[in-house]
Short mmCIF file of C-alpha atoms and ligand atoms in Angstrom, two decimals:
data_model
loop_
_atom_site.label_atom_id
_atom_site.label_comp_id
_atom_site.label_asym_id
_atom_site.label_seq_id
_atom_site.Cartn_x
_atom_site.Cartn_y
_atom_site.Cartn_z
CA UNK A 248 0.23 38.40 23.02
CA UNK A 249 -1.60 35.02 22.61
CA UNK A 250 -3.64 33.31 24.16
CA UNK A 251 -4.47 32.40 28.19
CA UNK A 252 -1.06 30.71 28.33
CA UNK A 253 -0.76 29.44 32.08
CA UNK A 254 -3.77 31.23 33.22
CA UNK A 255 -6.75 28.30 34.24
CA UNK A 256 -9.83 30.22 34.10
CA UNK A 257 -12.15 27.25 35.80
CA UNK A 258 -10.21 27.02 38.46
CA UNK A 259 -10.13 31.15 39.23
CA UNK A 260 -14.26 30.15 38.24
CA UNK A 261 -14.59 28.23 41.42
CA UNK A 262 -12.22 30.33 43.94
CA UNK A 263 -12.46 34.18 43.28
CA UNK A 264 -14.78 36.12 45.20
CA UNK A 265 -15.23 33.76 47.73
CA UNK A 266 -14.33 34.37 51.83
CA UNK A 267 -16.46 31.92 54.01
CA UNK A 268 -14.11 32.74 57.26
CA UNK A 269 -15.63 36.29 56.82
CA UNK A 270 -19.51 35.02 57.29
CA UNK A 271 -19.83 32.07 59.16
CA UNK A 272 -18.03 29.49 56.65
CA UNK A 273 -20.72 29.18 54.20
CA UNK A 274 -19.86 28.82 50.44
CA UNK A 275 -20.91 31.97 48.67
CA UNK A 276 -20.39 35.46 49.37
CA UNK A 277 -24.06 36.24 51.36
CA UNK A 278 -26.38 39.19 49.60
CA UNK A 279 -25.81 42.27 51.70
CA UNK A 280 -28.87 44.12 50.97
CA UNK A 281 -28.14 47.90 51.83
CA UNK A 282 -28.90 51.27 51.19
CA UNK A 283 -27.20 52.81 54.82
CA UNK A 284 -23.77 51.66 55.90
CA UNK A 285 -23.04 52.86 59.58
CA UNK A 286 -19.88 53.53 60.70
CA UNK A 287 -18.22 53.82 64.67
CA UNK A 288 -17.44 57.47 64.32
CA UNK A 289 -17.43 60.33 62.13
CA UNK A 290 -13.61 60.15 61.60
CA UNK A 291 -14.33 56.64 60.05
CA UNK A 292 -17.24 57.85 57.76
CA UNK A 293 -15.72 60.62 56.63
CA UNK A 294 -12.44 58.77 55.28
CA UNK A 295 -14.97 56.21 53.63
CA UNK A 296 -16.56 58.88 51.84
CA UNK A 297 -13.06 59.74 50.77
CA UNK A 298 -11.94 56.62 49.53
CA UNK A 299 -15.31 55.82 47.73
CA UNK A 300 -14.23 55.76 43.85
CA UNK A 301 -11.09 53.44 44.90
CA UNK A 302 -12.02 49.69 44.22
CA UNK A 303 -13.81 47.55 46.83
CA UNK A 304 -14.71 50.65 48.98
CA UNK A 305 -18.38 51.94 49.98
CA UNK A 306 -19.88 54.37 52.26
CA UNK A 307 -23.56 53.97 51.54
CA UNK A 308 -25.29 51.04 49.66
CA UNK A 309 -25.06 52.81 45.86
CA UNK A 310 -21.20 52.26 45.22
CA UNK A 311 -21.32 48.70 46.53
CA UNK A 312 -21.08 45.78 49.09
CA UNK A 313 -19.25 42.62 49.49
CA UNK A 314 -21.39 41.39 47.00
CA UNK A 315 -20.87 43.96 44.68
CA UNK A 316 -17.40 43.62 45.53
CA UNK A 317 -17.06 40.03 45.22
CA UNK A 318 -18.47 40.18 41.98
CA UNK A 319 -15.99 42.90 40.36
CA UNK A 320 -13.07 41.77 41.87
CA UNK A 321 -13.70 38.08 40.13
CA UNK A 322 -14.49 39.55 36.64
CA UNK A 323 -11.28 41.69 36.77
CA UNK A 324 -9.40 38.78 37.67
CA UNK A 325 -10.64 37.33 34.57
CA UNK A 326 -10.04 39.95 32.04
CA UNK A 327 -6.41 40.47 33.59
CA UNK A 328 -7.76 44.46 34.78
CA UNK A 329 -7.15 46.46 37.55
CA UNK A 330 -10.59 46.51 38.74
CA UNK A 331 -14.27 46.38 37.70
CA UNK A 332 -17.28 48.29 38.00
CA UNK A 333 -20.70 46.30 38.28
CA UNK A 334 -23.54 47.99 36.85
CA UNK A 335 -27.61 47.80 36.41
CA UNK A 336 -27.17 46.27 32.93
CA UNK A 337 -24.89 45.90 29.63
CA UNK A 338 -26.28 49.06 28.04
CA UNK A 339 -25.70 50.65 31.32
CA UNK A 340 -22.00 49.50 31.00
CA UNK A 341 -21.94 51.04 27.56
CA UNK A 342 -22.99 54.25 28.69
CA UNK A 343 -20.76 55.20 31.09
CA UNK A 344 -17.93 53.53 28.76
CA UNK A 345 -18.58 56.42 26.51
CA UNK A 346 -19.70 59.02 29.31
CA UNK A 347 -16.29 58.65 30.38
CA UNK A 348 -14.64 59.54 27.61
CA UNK A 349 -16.79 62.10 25.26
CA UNK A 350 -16.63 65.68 25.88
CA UNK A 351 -18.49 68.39 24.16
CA UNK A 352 -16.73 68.88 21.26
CA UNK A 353 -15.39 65.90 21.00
CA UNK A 354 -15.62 62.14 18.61
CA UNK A 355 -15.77 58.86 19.15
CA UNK A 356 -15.26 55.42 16.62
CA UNK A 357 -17.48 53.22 16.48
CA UNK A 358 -18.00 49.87 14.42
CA UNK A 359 -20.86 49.95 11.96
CA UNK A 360 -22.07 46.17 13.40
CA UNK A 361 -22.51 47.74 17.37
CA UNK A 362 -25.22 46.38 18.95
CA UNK A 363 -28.07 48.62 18.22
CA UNK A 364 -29.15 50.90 21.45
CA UNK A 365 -25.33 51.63 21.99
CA UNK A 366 -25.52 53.57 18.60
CA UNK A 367 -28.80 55.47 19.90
CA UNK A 368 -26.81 56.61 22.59
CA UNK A 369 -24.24 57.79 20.06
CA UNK A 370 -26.76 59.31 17.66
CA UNK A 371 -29.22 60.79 20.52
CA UNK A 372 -27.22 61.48 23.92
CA UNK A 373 -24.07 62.10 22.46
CA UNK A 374 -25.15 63.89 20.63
CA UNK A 375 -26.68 66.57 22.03
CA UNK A 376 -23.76 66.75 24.10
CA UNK A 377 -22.18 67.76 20.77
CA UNK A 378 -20.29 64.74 20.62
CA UNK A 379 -19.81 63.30 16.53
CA UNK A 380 -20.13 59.60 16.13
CA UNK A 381 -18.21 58.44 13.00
CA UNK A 382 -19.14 54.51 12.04
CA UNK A 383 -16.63 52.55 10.80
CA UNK A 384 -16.60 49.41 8.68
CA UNK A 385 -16.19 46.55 11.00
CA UNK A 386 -13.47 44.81 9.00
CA UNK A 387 -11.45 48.07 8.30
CA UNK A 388 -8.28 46.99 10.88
CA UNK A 389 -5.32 49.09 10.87
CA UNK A 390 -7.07 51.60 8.01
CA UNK A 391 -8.50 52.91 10.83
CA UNK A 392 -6.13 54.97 11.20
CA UNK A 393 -7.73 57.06 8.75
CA UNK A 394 -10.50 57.99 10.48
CA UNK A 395 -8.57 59.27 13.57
CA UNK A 396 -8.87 62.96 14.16
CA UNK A 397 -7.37 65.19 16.47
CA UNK A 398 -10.65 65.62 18.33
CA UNK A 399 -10.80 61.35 18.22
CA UNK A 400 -11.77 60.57 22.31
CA UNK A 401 -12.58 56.90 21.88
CA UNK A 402 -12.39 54.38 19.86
CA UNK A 403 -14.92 51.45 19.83
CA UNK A 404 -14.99 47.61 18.77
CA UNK A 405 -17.22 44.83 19.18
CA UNK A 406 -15.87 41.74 18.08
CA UNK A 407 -17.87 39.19 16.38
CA UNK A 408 -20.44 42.05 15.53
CA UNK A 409 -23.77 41.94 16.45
CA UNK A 410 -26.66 39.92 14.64
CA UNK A 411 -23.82 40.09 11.41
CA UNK A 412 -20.83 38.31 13.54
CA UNK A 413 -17.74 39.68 11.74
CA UNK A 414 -14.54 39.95 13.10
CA UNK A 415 -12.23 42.98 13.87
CA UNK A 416 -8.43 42.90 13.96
CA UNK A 417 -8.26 43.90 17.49
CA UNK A 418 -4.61 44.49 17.64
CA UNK A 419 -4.60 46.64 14.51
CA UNK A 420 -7.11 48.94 15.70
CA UNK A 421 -5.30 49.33 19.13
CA UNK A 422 -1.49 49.74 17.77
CA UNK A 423 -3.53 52.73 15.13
CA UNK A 424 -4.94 54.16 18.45
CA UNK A 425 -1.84 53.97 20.46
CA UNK A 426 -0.04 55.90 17.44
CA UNK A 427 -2.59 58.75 18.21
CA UNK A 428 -2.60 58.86 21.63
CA UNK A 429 -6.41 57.19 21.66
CA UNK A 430 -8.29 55.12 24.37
CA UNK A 431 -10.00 52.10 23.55
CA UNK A 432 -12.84 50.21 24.69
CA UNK A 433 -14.43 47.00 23.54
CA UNK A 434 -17.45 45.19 24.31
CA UNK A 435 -16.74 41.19 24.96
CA UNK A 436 -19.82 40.20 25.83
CA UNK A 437 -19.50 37.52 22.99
CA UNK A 438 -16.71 36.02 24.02
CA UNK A 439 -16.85 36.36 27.58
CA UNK A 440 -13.53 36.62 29.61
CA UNK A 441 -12.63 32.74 28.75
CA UNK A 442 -12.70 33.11 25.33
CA UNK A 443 -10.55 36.65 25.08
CA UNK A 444 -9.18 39.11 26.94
CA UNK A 445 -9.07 42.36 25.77
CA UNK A 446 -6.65 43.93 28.06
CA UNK A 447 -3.98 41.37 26.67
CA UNK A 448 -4.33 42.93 23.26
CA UNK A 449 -3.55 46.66 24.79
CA UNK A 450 -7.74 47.68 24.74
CA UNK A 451 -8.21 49.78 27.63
CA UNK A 452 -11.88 48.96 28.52
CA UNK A 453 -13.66 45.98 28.76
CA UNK A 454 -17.72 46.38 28.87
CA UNK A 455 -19.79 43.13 29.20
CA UNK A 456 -23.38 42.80 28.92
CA UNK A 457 -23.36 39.97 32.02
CA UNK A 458 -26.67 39.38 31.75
CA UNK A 459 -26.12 36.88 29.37
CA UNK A 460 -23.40 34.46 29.76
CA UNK A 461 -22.35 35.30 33.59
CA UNK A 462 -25.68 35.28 34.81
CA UNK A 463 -26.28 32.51 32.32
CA UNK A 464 -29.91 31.87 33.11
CA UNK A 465 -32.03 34.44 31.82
CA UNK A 466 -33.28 36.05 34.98
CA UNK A 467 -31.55 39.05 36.15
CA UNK A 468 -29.87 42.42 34.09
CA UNK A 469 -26.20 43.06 34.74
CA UNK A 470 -23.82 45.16 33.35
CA UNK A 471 -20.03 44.74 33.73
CA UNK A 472 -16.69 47.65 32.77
CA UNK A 473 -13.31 45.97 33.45
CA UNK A 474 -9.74 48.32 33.23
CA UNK A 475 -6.51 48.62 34.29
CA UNK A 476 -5.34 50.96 36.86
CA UNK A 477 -4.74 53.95 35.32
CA UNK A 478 -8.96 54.38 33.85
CA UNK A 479 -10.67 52.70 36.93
CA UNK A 480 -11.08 55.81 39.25
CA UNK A 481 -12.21 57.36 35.90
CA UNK A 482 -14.80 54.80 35.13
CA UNK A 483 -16.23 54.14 38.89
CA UNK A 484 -16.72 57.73 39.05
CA UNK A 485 -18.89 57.71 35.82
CA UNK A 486 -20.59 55.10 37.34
CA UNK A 487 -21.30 57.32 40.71
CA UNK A 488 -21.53 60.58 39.47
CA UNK A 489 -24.49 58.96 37.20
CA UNK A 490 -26.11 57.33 39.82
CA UNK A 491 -25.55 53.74 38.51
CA UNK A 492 -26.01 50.31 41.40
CA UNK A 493 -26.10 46.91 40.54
CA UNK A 494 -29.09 45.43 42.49
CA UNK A 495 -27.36 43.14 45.30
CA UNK A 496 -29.52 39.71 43.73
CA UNK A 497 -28.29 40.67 40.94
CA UNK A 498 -24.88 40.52 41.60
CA UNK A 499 -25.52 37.69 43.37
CA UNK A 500 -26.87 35.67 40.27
CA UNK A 501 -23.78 36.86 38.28
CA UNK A 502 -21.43 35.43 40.57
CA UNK A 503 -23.07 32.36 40.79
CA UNK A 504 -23.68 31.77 37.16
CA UNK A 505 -19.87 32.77 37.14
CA UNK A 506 -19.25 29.38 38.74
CA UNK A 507 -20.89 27.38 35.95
CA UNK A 508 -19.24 29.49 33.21
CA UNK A 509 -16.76 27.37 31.45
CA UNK A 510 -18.64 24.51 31.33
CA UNK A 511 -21.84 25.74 30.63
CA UNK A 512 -19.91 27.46 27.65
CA UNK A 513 -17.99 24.64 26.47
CA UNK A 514 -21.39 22.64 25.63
CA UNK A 515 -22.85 25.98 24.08
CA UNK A 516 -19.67 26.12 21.72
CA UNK A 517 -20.10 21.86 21.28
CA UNK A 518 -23.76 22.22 20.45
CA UNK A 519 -22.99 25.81 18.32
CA UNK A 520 -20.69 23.60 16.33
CA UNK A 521 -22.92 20.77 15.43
CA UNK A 522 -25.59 23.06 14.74
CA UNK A 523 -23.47 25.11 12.01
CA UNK A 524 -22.15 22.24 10.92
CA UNK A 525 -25.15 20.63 9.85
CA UNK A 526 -26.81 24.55 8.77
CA UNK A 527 -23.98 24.76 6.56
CA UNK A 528 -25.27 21.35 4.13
CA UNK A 529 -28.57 22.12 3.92
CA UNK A 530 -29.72 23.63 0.84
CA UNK A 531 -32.37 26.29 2.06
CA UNK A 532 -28.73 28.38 3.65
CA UNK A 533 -26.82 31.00 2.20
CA UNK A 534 -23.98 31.35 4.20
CA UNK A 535 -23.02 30.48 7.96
CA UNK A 536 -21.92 33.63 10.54
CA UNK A 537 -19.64 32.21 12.98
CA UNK A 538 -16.07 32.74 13.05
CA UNK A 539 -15.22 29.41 14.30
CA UNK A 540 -16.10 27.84 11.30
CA UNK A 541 -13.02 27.96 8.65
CA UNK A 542 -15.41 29.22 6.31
CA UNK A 543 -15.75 32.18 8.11
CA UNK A 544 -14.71 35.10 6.44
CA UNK A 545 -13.09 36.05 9.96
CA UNK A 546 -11.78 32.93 11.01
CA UNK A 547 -8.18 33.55 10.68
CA UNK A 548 -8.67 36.60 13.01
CA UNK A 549 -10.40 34.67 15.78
CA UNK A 550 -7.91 31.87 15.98
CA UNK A 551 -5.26 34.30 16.18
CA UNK A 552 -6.80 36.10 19.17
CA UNK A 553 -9.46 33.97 20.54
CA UNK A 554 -9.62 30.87 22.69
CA UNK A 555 -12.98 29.73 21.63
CA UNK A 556 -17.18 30.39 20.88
CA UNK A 557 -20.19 30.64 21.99
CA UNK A 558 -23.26 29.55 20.82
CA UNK A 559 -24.38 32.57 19.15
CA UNK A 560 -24.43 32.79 15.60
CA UNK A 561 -25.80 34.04 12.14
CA UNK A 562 -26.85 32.71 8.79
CA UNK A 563 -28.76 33.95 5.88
CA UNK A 564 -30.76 32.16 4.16
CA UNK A 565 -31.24 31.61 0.19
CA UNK A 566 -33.75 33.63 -1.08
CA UNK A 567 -37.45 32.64 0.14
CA UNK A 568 -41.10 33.67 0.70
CA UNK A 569 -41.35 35.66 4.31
CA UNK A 570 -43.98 33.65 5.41
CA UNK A 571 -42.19 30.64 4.75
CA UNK A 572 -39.52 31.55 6.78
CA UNK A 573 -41.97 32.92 9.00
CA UNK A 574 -43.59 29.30 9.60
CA UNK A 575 -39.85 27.78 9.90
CA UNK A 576 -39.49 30.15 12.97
CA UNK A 577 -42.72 30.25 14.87
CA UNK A 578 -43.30 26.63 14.36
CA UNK A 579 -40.28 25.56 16.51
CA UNK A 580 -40.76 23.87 19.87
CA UNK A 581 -37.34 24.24 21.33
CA UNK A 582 -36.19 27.96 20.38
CA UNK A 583 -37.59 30.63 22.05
CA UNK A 584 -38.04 34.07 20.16
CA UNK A 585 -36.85 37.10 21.92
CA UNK A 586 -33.95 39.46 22.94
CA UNK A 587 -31.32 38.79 24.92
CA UNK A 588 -28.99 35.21 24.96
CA UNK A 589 -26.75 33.37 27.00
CA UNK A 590 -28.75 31.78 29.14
CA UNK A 591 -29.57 27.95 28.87
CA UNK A 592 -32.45 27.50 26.48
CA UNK A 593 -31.94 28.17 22.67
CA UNK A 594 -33.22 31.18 20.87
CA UNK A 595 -33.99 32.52 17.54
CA UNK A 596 -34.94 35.64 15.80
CA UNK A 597 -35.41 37.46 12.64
CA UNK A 598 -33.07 40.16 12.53
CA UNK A 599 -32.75 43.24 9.86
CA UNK A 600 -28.92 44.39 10.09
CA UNK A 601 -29.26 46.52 7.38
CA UNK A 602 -31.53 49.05 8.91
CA UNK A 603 -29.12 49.29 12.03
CA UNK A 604 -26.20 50.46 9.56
CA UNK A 605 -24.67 53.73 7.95
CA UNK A 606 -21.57 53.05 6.56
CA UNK A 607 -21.31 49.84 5.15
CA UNK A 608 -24.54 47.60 3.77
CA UNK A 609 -25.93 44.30 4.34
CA UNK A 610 -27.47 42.64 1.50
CA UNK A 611 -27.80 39.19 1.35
CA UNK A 612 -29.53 37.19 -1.31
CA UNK A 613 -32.29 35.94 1.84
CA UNK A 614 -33.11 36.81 5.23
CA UNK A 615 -31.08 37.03 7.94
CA UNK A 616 -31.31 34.98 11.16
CA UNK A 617 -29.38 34.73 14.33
CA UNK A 618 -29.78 31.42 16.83
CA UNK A 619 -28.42 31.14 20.19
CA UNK A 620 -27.57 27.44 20.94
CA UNK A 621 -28.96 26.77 24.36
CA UNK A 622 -27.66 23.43 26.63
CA UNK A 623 -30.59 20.79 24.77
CA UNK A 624 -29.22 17.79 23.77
CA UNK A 625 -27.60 18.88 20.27
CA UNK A 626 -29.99 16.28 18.19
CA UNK A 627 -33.42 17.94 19.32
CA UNK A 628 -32.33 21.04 18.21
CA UNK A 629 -31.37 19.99 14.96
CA UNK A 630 -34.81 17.64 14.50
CA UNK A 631 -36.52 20.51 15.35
CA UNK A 632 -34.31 22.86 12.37
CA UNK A 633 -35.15 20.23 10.45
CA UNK A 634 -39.02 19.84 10.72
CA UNK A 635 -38.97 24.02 10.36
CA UNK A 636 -37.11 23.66 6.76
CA UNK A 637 -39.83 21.52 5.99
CA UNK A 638 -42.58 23.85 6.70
CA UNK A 639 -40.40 26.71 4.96
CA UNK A 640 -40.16 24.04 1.82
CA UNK A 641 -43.66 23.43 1.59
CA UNK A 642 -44.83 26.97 1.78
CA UNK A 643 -41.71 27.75 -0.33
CA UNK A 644 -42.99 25.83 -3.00
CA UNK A 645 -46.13 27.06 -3.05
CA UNK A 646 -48.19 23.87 -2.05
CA UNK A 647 -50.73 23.87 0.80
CA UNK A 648 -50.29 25.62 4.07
CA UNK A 649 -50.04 23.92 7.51
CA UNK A 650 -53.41 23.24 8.97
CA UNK A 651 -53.75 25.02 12.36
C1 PLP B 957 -27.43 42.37 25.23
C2 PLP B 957 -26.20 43.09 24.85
C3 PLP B 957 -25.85 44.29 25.44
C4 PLP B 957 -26.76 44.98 26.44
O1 PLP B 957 -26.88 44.28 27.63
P1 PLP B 957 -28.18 44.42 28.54
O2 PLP B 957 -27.76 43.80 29.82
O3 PLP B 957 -29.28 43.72 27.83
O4 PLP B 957 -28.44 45.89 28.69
C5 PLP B 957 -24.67 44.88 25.08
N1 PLP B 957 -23.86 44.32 24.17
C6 PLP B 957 -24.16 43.17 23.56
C7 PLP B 957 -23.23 42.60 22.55
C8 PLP B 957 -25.35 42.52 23.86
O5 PLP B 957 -25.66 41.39 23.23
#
């Protein structure tokens, strides 16, 4: 299936999770702050701790309040799913992803690019719940197949990979795991909801790292899982039995940023663009990593399946001296260097994908870099690129070094 067809995602944006009649008209969904929820008899809180790990229903503060609720009922709207289960932060969403699924004795897929910590839980936790990881090449598609074994709980994709941004053939991989009988679960936190949904392509469970799109702004930790009917009791009571909540500001921030979403994305994408664009002439770069560049090695892939980008990408560079690419990076004024993205303000780091892999290698020539194009006026950031190559140029080529 292709595509959002009919579906207008800013307009769900501004309307879902919203019920002013229900709290004195006001715009947003208040913050219920709560730890006890009383009840008018024990009749009624007994049937509420019944109904607990069905959607939108709470008995004490930990599984949820109308904010929480608010919150997961717009992102499943979004992915298409059943229902969603808001959580303290991505790698929290990760975790009980694959807590639901692996049992002792079991193995699960997963793509050789994952973002790092979700392969410590593989190689630590899972582990000693003798649970086998098997990493897969990234690119491997329907050859997965393969790898399936009888014992196979869960199979894994990330799609553009972390820090090395290829693509996976998403359908592929599913229509091998449907063959076998094998659940699915993919982490979107690239794309977002607007720019692909999972569920569309037959993958069974959507994790997103919401702290960096949804909330958007680079002040709260929020963790999303997104299904369809059939998983959701499954995954909620992962959620519960672990002990998992999703502070209530949180969950406030990630419906708000929610709001802003499509447009804040559509200028990250614009300024993404101009930025690889112009990367991709000058002379100091290797290659580009963004599938929405035809160059892209995965381009084909994500025009097929996606509906746009965001403004995290990759490049490598040619071959240079580290401190010269050392003084390109710390010498810029309008990228910030540190983890996490998404938010509003640009970013750039270092990155070194080849000690994060064990099936497949990552060479290139020259470093590796990733940039996350933040909402500044497209021309700064590329001034400020541009003053960096010189001070990677001049150090480069051996001349005198910057004066403090
Ligand atoms: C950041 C990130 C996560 C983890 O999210 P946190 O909220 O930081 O725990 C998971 N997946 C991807 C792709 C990420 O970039």
């Amino acid at each position: 299936m292709k595509k959002s067809a009919a579906r207008h995602a800013d307009t769900l944006l501004t309307h879902l999770g919203r019920d002013p009649a229900s709290h004195y008209g006001t715009v947003n969904t208040p913050v219920f702050h709560a730890s006890t929820i009383l009840f008018d008899s024990v009749e009624a809180f007994q049937d509420a701790g019944r109904r607990k790990m069905e959607k939108g229903q709470s008995s004490y503060g930990r599984a949820g309040t109308p904010t929480t609720f608010a919150f997961e009922e717009t992102v499943a709207a979004l992915e298409g799913g059943y229902g969603a289960v808001a959580l303290s932060s991505g790698l929290q969403a990760i975790t009980v992803t694959l807590m639901a699924f692996a049992t002792a004795g079991s193995h699960v897929l997963m793509p050789d690019s994952v973002y790092f910590p979700a392969r410590r839980i593989c190689n630590d936790l899972l582990q000693r719940l003798g649970v086998e990881t098997t990493y897969y090449d990234p690119t491997i598609g329907g050859e997965i197949a393969g790898l399936i074994r009888d014992n196979t709980a869960l199979i894994y994709l990330e799609a553009p990979g972390s820090l090395t941004f290829e693509m996976q053939d998403v359908p592929a991989i599913v229509a091998a795991a449907k063959a076998r009988g094998v659940p699915t679960a993919i982490d979107n936190t690239w794309a977002t909801p607007l720019f692909f949904r999972p569920l569309e392509h037959g993958v069974d469970v959507v994790v997103h790292a919401a702290t960096k799109y949804i909330v958007g702004h680079s002040d709260a930790m929020l963790g999303v899982v997104v299904s369809g009917e059939a998983l959701y009791e499954r995954l909620r009571q992962t959620s519960q039995f672990l002990g998992c909540a999703a502070a209530p500001d949180d969950v406030y921030l990630g419906l708000r940023g929610l709001r802003t979403l499509a447009v804040r994305l559509e200028r990250h994408q614009a300024n993404a663009l101009k930025l690889t664009e112009w990367l991709g002439q000058r002379p100091e770069v290797d290659r580009i990593l963004y599938p929405a560049l035809p160059s892209d090695p995965g381009h084909a892939l994500w025009k097929r399946d996606f509906d746009g980008a965001c403004g995290l990408f990759g490049l490598t560079l040619k071959p240079c001296k580290r401190e010269a690419v050392l003084a390109l990076i710390d010498g810029l004024q309008l990228y910030g260097i540190g983890a996490s993205w998404g938010g509003y303000e640009s970013l750039i780091l270092l990155t070194d994908p080849d000690a994060m892999r064990s099936a497949t290698r990552w060479n290139p020539a020259g470093p590796t870099l990733r940039i996350h194009a933040g909402l500044e006026h497209p021309d700064d950031l590329i001034a400020d690129l541009e003053a960096g190559f010189a001070r990677l140029n001049e150090i480069n080529r051996g001349q005198s070094v910057r004066a403090g």
